[in-house]
Coordinates of C-alpha atoms in Angstrom, one line a residue:
M1141 CA -138.3 127.9 26.1
S1142 CA -139.0 130.0 29.7
F1143 CA -137.6 133.1 29.6
V1144 CA -138.2 136.9 31.6
I1145 CA -136.9 140.6 29.0
K1146 CA -137.2 144.2 29.9
R1147 CA -138.1 145.8 26.7
R1148 CA -139.5 149.8 26.4
V1149 CA -143.0 150.3 25.2
N1150 CA -145.5 152.6 24.9
Y1151 CA -148.1 153.7 26.8
K1152 CA -151.8 154.9 26.4
V1153 CA -153.5 154.4 29.4
R1154 CA -157.0 155.1 27.6
S1155 CA -157.5 155.7 24.2
G1156 CA -157.4 159.3 23.5
A1157 CA -155.0 160.1 25.9
S1158 CA -150.8 161.1 25.4
S1159 CA -148.4 158.4 25.0
L1160 CA -145.6 157.2 27.4
Y1161 CA -142.7 155.7 27.6
F1162 CA -142.7 153.3 30.1
P1163 CA -140.2 149.8 30.8
A1164 CA -142.6 146.8 30.6
I1165 CA -141.5 142.9 31.8
F1166 CA -142.4 140.6 28.7
T1167 CA -142.5 136.3 29.5
E1168 CA -143.1 133.5 27.0
N1169 CA -146.6 134.1 27.6
G1170 CA -146.9 138.0 26.7
L1171 CA -146.7 141.3 28.0
L1172 CA -147.4 141.9 31.8
L1173 CA -149.9 144.1 31.6
S1174 CA -150.3 144.6 35.5
H1175 CA -146.9 145.4 36.6
L1176 CA -147.0 147.6 33.2
R1177 CA -150.3 149.3 35.2
F1178 CA -148.6 149.8 38.6
L1179 CA -145.7 151.5 36.9
Y1180 CA -148.2 154.0 35.5
N1181 CA -149.8 154.8 38.5
N1182 CA -146.4 155.3 40.1
R1183 CA -144.8 157.5 37.4
A1184 CA -143.9 160.3 39.9
K1185 CA -141.2 158.2 41.2
S1186 CA -137.5 158.4 40.5
P1187 CA -136.2 156.7 37.6
S1188 CA -133.9 154.7 40.0
W1189 CA -137.0 153.2 41.9
I1190 CA -139.3 152.5 38.5
E1191 CA -135.5 150.3 37.5
R1192 CA -135.0 149.2 40.7
N1193 CA -138.9 147.2 40.6
I1194 CA -139.2 146.2 38.3
F1195 CA -135.7 144.4 38.5
A1196 CA -136.9 143.6 41.7
V1197 CA -140.0 141.7 39.5
E1198 CA -137.6 140.2 37.4
L1199 CA -135.8 138.8 39.8
L1200 CA -138.9 137.3 41.3
L1201 CA -139.9 135.8 37.8
K1202 CA -137.4 134.0 36.7
F1203 CA -136.7 132.6 40.5
I1204 CA -141.0 131.1 40.2
E1205 CA -140.1 129.9 36.5
R1206 CA -137.3 127.4 39.1
Q1207 CA -139.3 126.5 41.8
V1208 CA -142.8 127.1 41.6
G1209 CA -143.6 123.3 42.1
L1210 CA -141.7 123.2 45.4
F1211 CA -143.6 125.1 47.5
S1212 CA -147.4 124.5 49.1
S1213 CA -148.2 128.4 49.3
A1214 CA -146.9 131.4 48.2
T1215 CA -145.4 132.7 50.7
E1216 CA -143.1 129.5 51.2
L1217 CA -142.2 130.3 47.8
L1218 CA -141.5 134.6 48.7
R1219 CA -139.5 133.3 51.9
A1220 CA -137.3 130.5 50.2
F1221 CA -136.9 133.4 46.7
V1222 CA -135.4 136.0 50.7
E1223 CA -133.2 133.5 51.2
T1224 CA -132.2 132.5 48.3
L1225 CA -131.5 136.8 47.2
Q1226 CA -129.5 136.4 51.1
F1227 CA -127.7 133.4 50.9
G1228 CA -127.2 133.0 46.7
T1229 CA -128.3 129.6 44.7
I1230 CA -124.3 128.6 44.6
Q1231 CA -122.8 125.5 47.4
D1232 CA -120.0 124.0 46.6
G1233 CA -119.5 124.7 43.4
Q1234 CA -123.1 124.3 42.4
D1235 CA -126.0 125.0 41.4
N1236 CA -128.8 123.1 40.8
S1237 CA -131.4 125.9 40.8
G1238 CA -129.5 126.9 36.7
L1239 CA -130.1 130.6 38.4
F1240 CA -126.6 131.5 39.3
W1241 CA -127.5 134.0 41.8
G1242 CA -124.4 135.3 44.6
P1243 CA -125.3 136.2 47.5
R1244 CA -126.5 139.6 48.0
R1245 CA -126.4 142.8 51.4
N1246 CA -129.1 142.5 53.8
E1247 CA -130.0 146.2 52.7
D1248 CA -130.5 145.0 49.3
V1249 CA -132.3 142.1 50.0
N1250 CA -134.4 144.1 51.7
V1251 CA -135.0 147.3 49.3
L1252 CA -135.9 144.3 46.9
L1253 CA -138.5 142.7 49.1
G1254 CA -140.7 146.0 49.4
H1255 CA -140.9 146.5 45.4
I1256 CA -142.3 143.1 45.4
T1257 CA -144.7 144.4 48.2
Y1258 CA -145.5 146.7 47.7
Y1259 CA -146.8 146.1 44.0
C1260 CA -148.1 142.1 45.4
D1261 CA -150.4 145.5 47.4
Y1262 CA -151.2 146.8 44.3
L1263 CA -152.7 143.5 42.8
D1264 CA -155.1 142.8 46.2
T1265 CA -156.7 146.6 45.2
I1266 CA -157.1 145.2 41.3
H1267 CA -158.5 141.5 42.0
G1268 CA -159.7 141.8 46.1
T1269 CA -158.0 139.4 48.6
D1270 CA -159.1 135.9 46.7
L1271 CA -155.7 135.3 45.3
P1272 CA -153.1 134.1 47.5
K1273 CA -151.1 136.2 49.2
L1274 CA -147.3 136.7 48.7
N1275 CA -146.4 138.7 52.0
P1276 CA -149.5 138.3 53.7
L1277 CA -150.0 140.6 56.6
R1278 CA -150.3 139.4 60.4
K1279 CA -150.6 140.6 64.0
A1280 CA -147.5 142.3 65.2
T1281 CA -145.8 141.4 68.5
H1282 CA -146.0 144.0 70.7
A1283 CA -142.3 144.5 70.2
E1284 CA -142.5 144.5 66.5
Q1285 CA -145.8 147.5 67.6
R1286 CA -143.1 149.4 69.7
L1287 CA -140.2 149.3 66.6
Q1288 CA -143.2 151.3 64.8
W1289 CA -144.2 153.7 66.5
C1290 CA -140.6 154.5 67.5
A1291 CA -140.2 154.9 63.2
Y1292 CA -143.0 156.5 62.9
Y1293 CA -142.2 159.2 65.7
R1294 CA -139.0 159.3 64.1
R1295 CA -139.9 160.1 60.8
S1296 CA -142.9 162.9 61.7
S1297 CA -140.3 164.6 64.2
R1298 CA -137.9 165.6 61.2
S1299 CA -141.1 166.3 58.5
F1300 CA -142.7 170.5 57.7
L1301 CA -146.2 169.6 59.3
N1302 CA -146.1 167.1 61.6
H1303 CA -148.6 168.6 64.0
L1304 CA -151.2 167.7 61.0
T1305 CA -150.7 164.7 61.2
K1306 CA -152.6 161.8 63.2
P1307 CA -151.5 158.1 62.9
S1308 CA -154.1 155.1 63.9
Q1309 CA -152.9 152.6 66.1
Q1310 CA -154.2 150.2 63.6
P1311 CA -151.2 150.3 61.2
F1312 CA -149.3 149.4 63.7
S1313 CA -150.9 146.4 65.3
F1314 CA -149.2 144.5 61.9
A1315 CA -146.7 143.2 60.3
R1316 CA -146.0 141.6 57.6
K1317 CA -144.9 137.8 57.3
I1318 CA -142.0 137.8 55.3
R1319 CA -139.1 139.9 56.6
G1320 CA -135.6 140.4 54.7
P1321 CA -132.8 140.6 56.7
E1322 CA -131.5 143.0 60.0
R1323 CA -130.0 145.4 58.6
H1324 CA -126.6 146.2 59.7
F1325 CA -126.6 149.6 61.5
V1326 CA -122.9 151.4 60.8
D1327 CA -121.2 154.5 59.9
V1328 CA -119.8 153.9 57.5
E1329 CA -120.2 157.1 55.2
A1330 CA -117.1 158.8 54.7
V1331 CA -116.2 162.3 53.8
Y1332 CA -115.1 162.8 50.2
R1333 CA -114.3 166.5 50.6
F1334 CA -112.2 168.2 47.6
P1335 CA -109.0 170.0 48.6
E1336 CA -109.5 173.7 49.5
D1337 CA -105.7 174.5 48.3
R1338 CA -106.3 172.8 45.1
I1339 CA -110.3 174.2 43.9
E1340 CA -108.3 177.1 42.2
D1341 CA -106.2 175.6 40.5
L1342 CA -109.0 173.1 39.1
L1343 CA -111.3 176.6 38.0
L1344 CA -108.1 178.0 36.2
H1345 CA -105.7 175.6 35.0
G1346 CA -107.7 172.2 34.8
F1347 CA -110.5 173.3 32.3
V1348 CA -109.6 174.3 29.6
S1349 CA -109.2 172.8 26.1
A1350 CA -106.2 171.6 24.0
A1351 CA -106.0 174.9 22.4
G1352 CA -105.5 176.7 25.6
E1353 CA -109.1 177.7 25.5
P1354 CA -110.6 177.9 29.2
D1355 CA -114.2 176.1 29.9
Y1356 CA -116.2 178.7 30.7
A1357 CA -119.2 176.0 31.3
S1358 CA -117.8 173.8 33.0
Q1359 CA -116.0 176.7 35.3
L1360 CA -119.5 177.2 36.1
I1361 CA -120.6 174.6 37.2
V1362 CA -117.7 173.8 38.8
M1363 CA -118.5 177.1 41.1
L1364 CA -122.3 176.3 41.2
M1365 CA -121.3 173.2 43.2
H1366 CA -117.9 174.5 45.4
F1367 CA -119.5 177.4 46.5
G1368 CA -123.1 177.1 46.2
G1369 CA -123.5 174.0 46.8
L1370 CA -125.2 172.8 44.1
R1371 CA -125.8 168.7 43.2
L1372 CA -124.3 168.4 39.6
S1373 CA -127.8 167.3 38.4
E1374 CA -129.4 170.8 40.1
C1375 CA -127.2 172.6 37.6
F1376 CA -128.5 171.0 34.6
H1377 CA -132.0 172.0 34.8
I1378 CA -130.9 176.0 34.9
Y1379 CA -132.2 177.8 32.5
T1380 CA -130.0 181.4 31.5
G1381 CA -133.5 183.2 32.2
D1382 CA -133.1 182.3 35.7
I1383 CA -130.2 184.0 36.5
S1384 CA -129.9 187.6 37.3
I1385 CA -127.8 190.5 38.7
D1386 CA -128.2 192.4 41.1
P1387 CA -127.4 195.9 39.7
Q1388 CA -125.8 197.5 43.4
S1389 CA -123.2 194.9 43.5
G1390 CA -122.8 192.5 41.0
S1391 CA -123.8 189.6 42.5
A1392 CA -125.3 186.8 40.7
L1393 CA -128.7 185.6 42.1
I1394 CA -129.6 182.0 40.5
S1395 CA -133.0 180.7 41.3
V1396 CA -133.3 177.1 40.6
F1397 CA -136.6 175.2 40.1
H1398 CA -138.7 172.1 39.8
P1399 CA -137.4 170.4 36.4
S1400 CA -141.2 170.5 35.6
D1401 CA -143.2 172.0 38.1
G1402 CA -141.5 175.3 38.5
T1403 CA -143.0 178.7 37.1
S1404 CA -142.6 179.0 33.5
P1405 CA -140.8 181.4 32.3
D1406 CA -143.4 182.5 29.3
E1407 CA -146.6 183.9 30.8
R1408 CA -147.9 181.2 28.1
F1409 CA -147.2 178.3 30.1
S1410 CA -148.0 177.5 33.6
K1411 CA -145.4 175.2 33.9
R1412 CA -142.0 173.9 33.1
N1413 CA -143.3 170.7 31.4
E1414 CA -145.6 172.6 29.5
Y1415 CA -143.6 175.4 28.6
L1416 CA -140.6 172.9 27.1
A1417 CA -143.7 170.8 25.3
N1418 CA -145.0 172.9 23.3
K1419 CA -142.1 175.7 22.6
Y1420 CA -139.1 173.0 22.4
R1421 CA -140.0 169.5 22.2
L1422 CA -138.9 168.5 25.0
N1423 CA -138.6 167.4 28.8
P1424 CA -138.2 167.5 31.9
R1425 CA -135.0 166.4 32.4
N1426 CA -135.3 164.2 35.2
E1427 CA -138.0 162.6 33.2
Y1428 CA -135.9 160.9 30.2
S1429 CA -134.5 157.5 31.5
R1430 CA -131.1 157.3 33.6
S1431 CA -129.7 156.0 29.7
H1432 CA -131.0 158.9 28.3
R1433 CA -128.7 161.4 27.3
L1434 CA -130.3 164.6 28.6
Y1435 CA -131.4 162.2 31.6
A1436 CA -130.3 164.7 35.1
G1437 CA -132.1 163.8 38.4
W1438 CA -133.8 165.8 40.6
K1439 CA -133.5 165.0 45.0
G1440 CA -136.5 166.9 45.7
P1441 CA -135.0 169.6 47.5
L1442 CA -136.8 172.4 49.7
L1443 CA -137.9 174.9 47.7
T1444 CA -138.3 178.1 49.5
N1445 CA -139.8 180.3 46.8
R1446 CA -143.6 180.1 46.0
N1447 CA -143.1 180.2 42.3
L1448 CA -141.2 176.2 43.6
S1449 CA -137.7 177.1 43.5
F1450 CA -134.7 178.2 45.1
D1451 CA -132.2 180.6 45.2
V1452 CA -128.3 179.2 45.9
M1453 CA -126.1 181.4 48.4
F1454 CA -122.8 181.8 47.0
Y1455 CA -119.8 181.1 50.0
P1456 CA -117.7 183.6 50.6
A1457 CA -120.6 185.7 49.2
S1458 CA -118.1 187.3 46.6
K1459 CA -117.8 184.9 44.7
A1460 CA -121.1 185.5 43.5
V1461 CA -119.4 188.7 41.5
E1462 CA -116.4 186.2 39.9
F1463 CA -119.5 184.2 38.9
T1464 CA -120.9 187.2 37.2
L1465 CA -117.6 188.3 35.7
L1466 CA -117.4 184.6 34.3
L1467 CA -121.0 184.4 33.1
Q1468 CA -119.9 186.9 31.0
K1469 CA -117.5 185.4 29.3
Y1470 CA -119.3 182.3 28.7
L1471 CA -122.3 183.6 27.0
S1472 CA -120.4 185.5 24.6
T1473 CA -118.6 182.5 23.3
K1474 CA -121.9 180.3 24.1
P1475 CA -122.7 177.9 21.0
A1476 CA -126.7 178.6 19.6
S1477 CA -128.7 176.9 21.7
E1478 CA -132.3 174.7 20.4
S1479 CA -133.3 174.9 24.2
P1480 CA -133.6 177.2 27.4
F1481 CA -131.2 175.7 29.4
L1482 CA -127.8 177.0 30.4
F1483 CA -125.3 174.8 29.8
V1484 CA -124.9 173.4 26.2
N1485 CA -122.0 171.9 24.1
S1486 CA -120.3 173.0 21.5
K1487 CA -122.7 171.5 18.8
G1488 CA -125.5 174.1 21.6
S1489 CA -127.5 170.9 22.3
P1490 CA -128.4 170.2 26.4
E1491 CA -124.9 169.5 28.3
S1492 CA -124.9 166.0 29.9
K1493 CA -123.4 165.1 32.9
K1494 CA -121.3 162.1 30.9
N1495 CA -120.2 164.7 29.4
F1496 CA -119.6 166.9 32.2
N1497 CA -118.3 163.8 34.8
Q1498 CA -115.2 162.9 31.8
K1499 CA -114.1 166.8 31.9
H1500 CA -114.1 166.6 35.4
N1501 CA -111.8 163.9 34.8
R1502 CA -109.5 165.4 32.7
A1503 CA -109.3 168.6 35.1
V1504 CA -108.6 166.6 38.3
Q1505 CA -105.6 164.7 36.0
R1506 CA -103.9 168.1 34.3
I1507 CA -103.4 168.7 37.7
G1508 CA -101.6 166.3 39.0
L1509 CA -104.5 164.7 41.0
E1510 CA -106.3 161.6 40.4
P1511 CA -110.2 160.8 40.2
S1512 CA -111.3 159.1 43.8
K1513 CA -114.4 158.9 45.1
S1514 CA -112.1 158.4 48.5
L1515 CA -109.8 161.5 47.2
G1516 CA -112.7 164.2 47.3
T1517 CA -111.9 164.7 43.4
T1518 CA -115.7 163.7 41.8
P1519 CA -117.5 166.3 40.5
H1520 CA -120.0 165.5 44.7
A1521 CA -117.1 166.3 46.2
H1522 CA -117.3 169.9 45.9
R1523 CA -120.8 169.7 47.7
H1524 CA -118.9 168.6 50.7
S1525 CA -116.5 171.4 50.9
Y1526 CA -118.7 173.5 50.7
G1527 CA -121.3 172.3 53.8
Y1528 CA -117.8 171.4 55.8
R1529 CA -116.7 175.0 54.6
L1530 CA -119.8 176.8 56.4
S1531 CA -119.7 174.3 59.4
Q1532 CA -116.0 175.7 59.7
R1533 CA -116.8 179.6 59.6
G1534 CA -119.7 179.3 62.3
F1535 CA -122.3 178.5 61.0
S1536 CA -125.4 177.1 62.7
Q1537 CA -126.6 173.1 61.3
L1538 CA -130.1 174.9 60.4
E1539 CA -128.5 178.1 58.8
I1540 CA -126.6 175.0 56.6
Q1541 CA -129.6 173.1 56.2
K1542 CA -131.1 176.2 54.7
A1543 CA -128.4 176.9 52.1
M1544 CA -127.8 173.2 51.0
H1545 CA -131.3 172.9 50.0
H1546 CA -132.4 170.0 52.8
K1547 CA -136.0 168.8 54.2
S1548 CA -134.5 167.4 57.0
P1549 CA -132.2 169.3 59.4
D1550 CA -129.8 166.4 59.8
S1551 CA -129.9 165.5 56.3
C1552 CA -126.3 167.6 55.8
L1553 CA -124.3 166.2 59.1
V1554 CA -123.0 164.2 56.7
Y1555 CA -121.2 166.8 55.5
L1556 CA -120.1 168.8 58.9
K1557 CA -117.9 165.4 59.7
R1558 CA -114.4 165.1 59.7
T1559 CA -112.3 163.1 58.0
D1560 CA -110.8 159.5 60.1
S1561 CA -107.4 161.5 59.9
E1562 CA -108.2 164.7 60.8
I1563 CA -110.1 163.5 64.3
R1564 CA -106.7 161.5 64.5
E1565 CA -104.7 165.1 63.8
L1566 CA -107.1 166.1 66.9
F1567 CA -106.2 163.4 69.4
R1568 CA -102.3 164.1 68.8
N1569 CA -103.0 168.0 69.2
V1570 CA -104.8 167.5 73.0
I1571 CA -102.3 167.9 75.8

């Protein structure tokens, strides 16, 4: 009986090397070893990228098992696979393939095809070019070459050190034989900001226990997002020792380090991953699987210090002093912990995103609001509020980029947009 399943395995690239915990694909013929090696070579990529790549290969293997005898070439098989992803396998209530796939969005089809092509290119480098190619290169049309050059220069113009890049014309002379469906360019990025007139109510009355005791840790996390512009996941990478206090103003000075490569707080270790492994038997939190309670993502913000960190910029600046006062209360009641992380739960273990999200939902409900992305009452809405507040106070786009730690000056534009209702209100007020 044929099957395709995913399991996590311990993988050693060679004898004597450390063991790594990786997801792997198994079929009735055993482990798909080439794909496991492919994932190992791309282990620096995010867990979400790895999970998506595995999913794409799983889908292709299931499709091949059902359809492989129907096509004369590997390329034709891949073309049919892409069409099946786009339109699904159910027609008139019937599914002769037995896959029972529904249609997928064009953007999703393109992402899955990209993962398949990337893996197949890896196989070409390992096995040479004698095997049949799934998605070979072909001579690009003149229009395709122009589009690829435009895409290159658009990326290059928004990249640091772009003056060091000298592109070759050859890569733009070819295109893939199998391409995904046309992407839809629609501006649907809505703006969801936490209501400014309710933030103090949330901090003072939302985060309290059943006994009425304040939840200082959650209050601090909200302050870091709402007045410091941090992503929720970035809060969970902060160590207690990453915070110092300005002796003159009393303001909190907070550095957010790269989870693995940032400078270790202990001089005996060079990097944070070494520090965590040797002293606490922990991994950097972005290296756990997404299902692990300790997982916290890392979106690659712009690092501005040589120790591979960036500094939190509170706005208004007075909030940095308020943060210090609240921090003192939190540290005086913080449970004993076996980790260096600032935020821990009641048992002293590092706080999890899932647990905080539940606390945030309850806090929002406690002040009479509904937890909803469309209402701006989810944790990420605080970062949107921060960026919009800066734009309303006259800060330039480049200043907002630096405050929000984006690599591209255009990344912060979504945080600065007015809502549709705000634009309509402007129209009404124009005489």
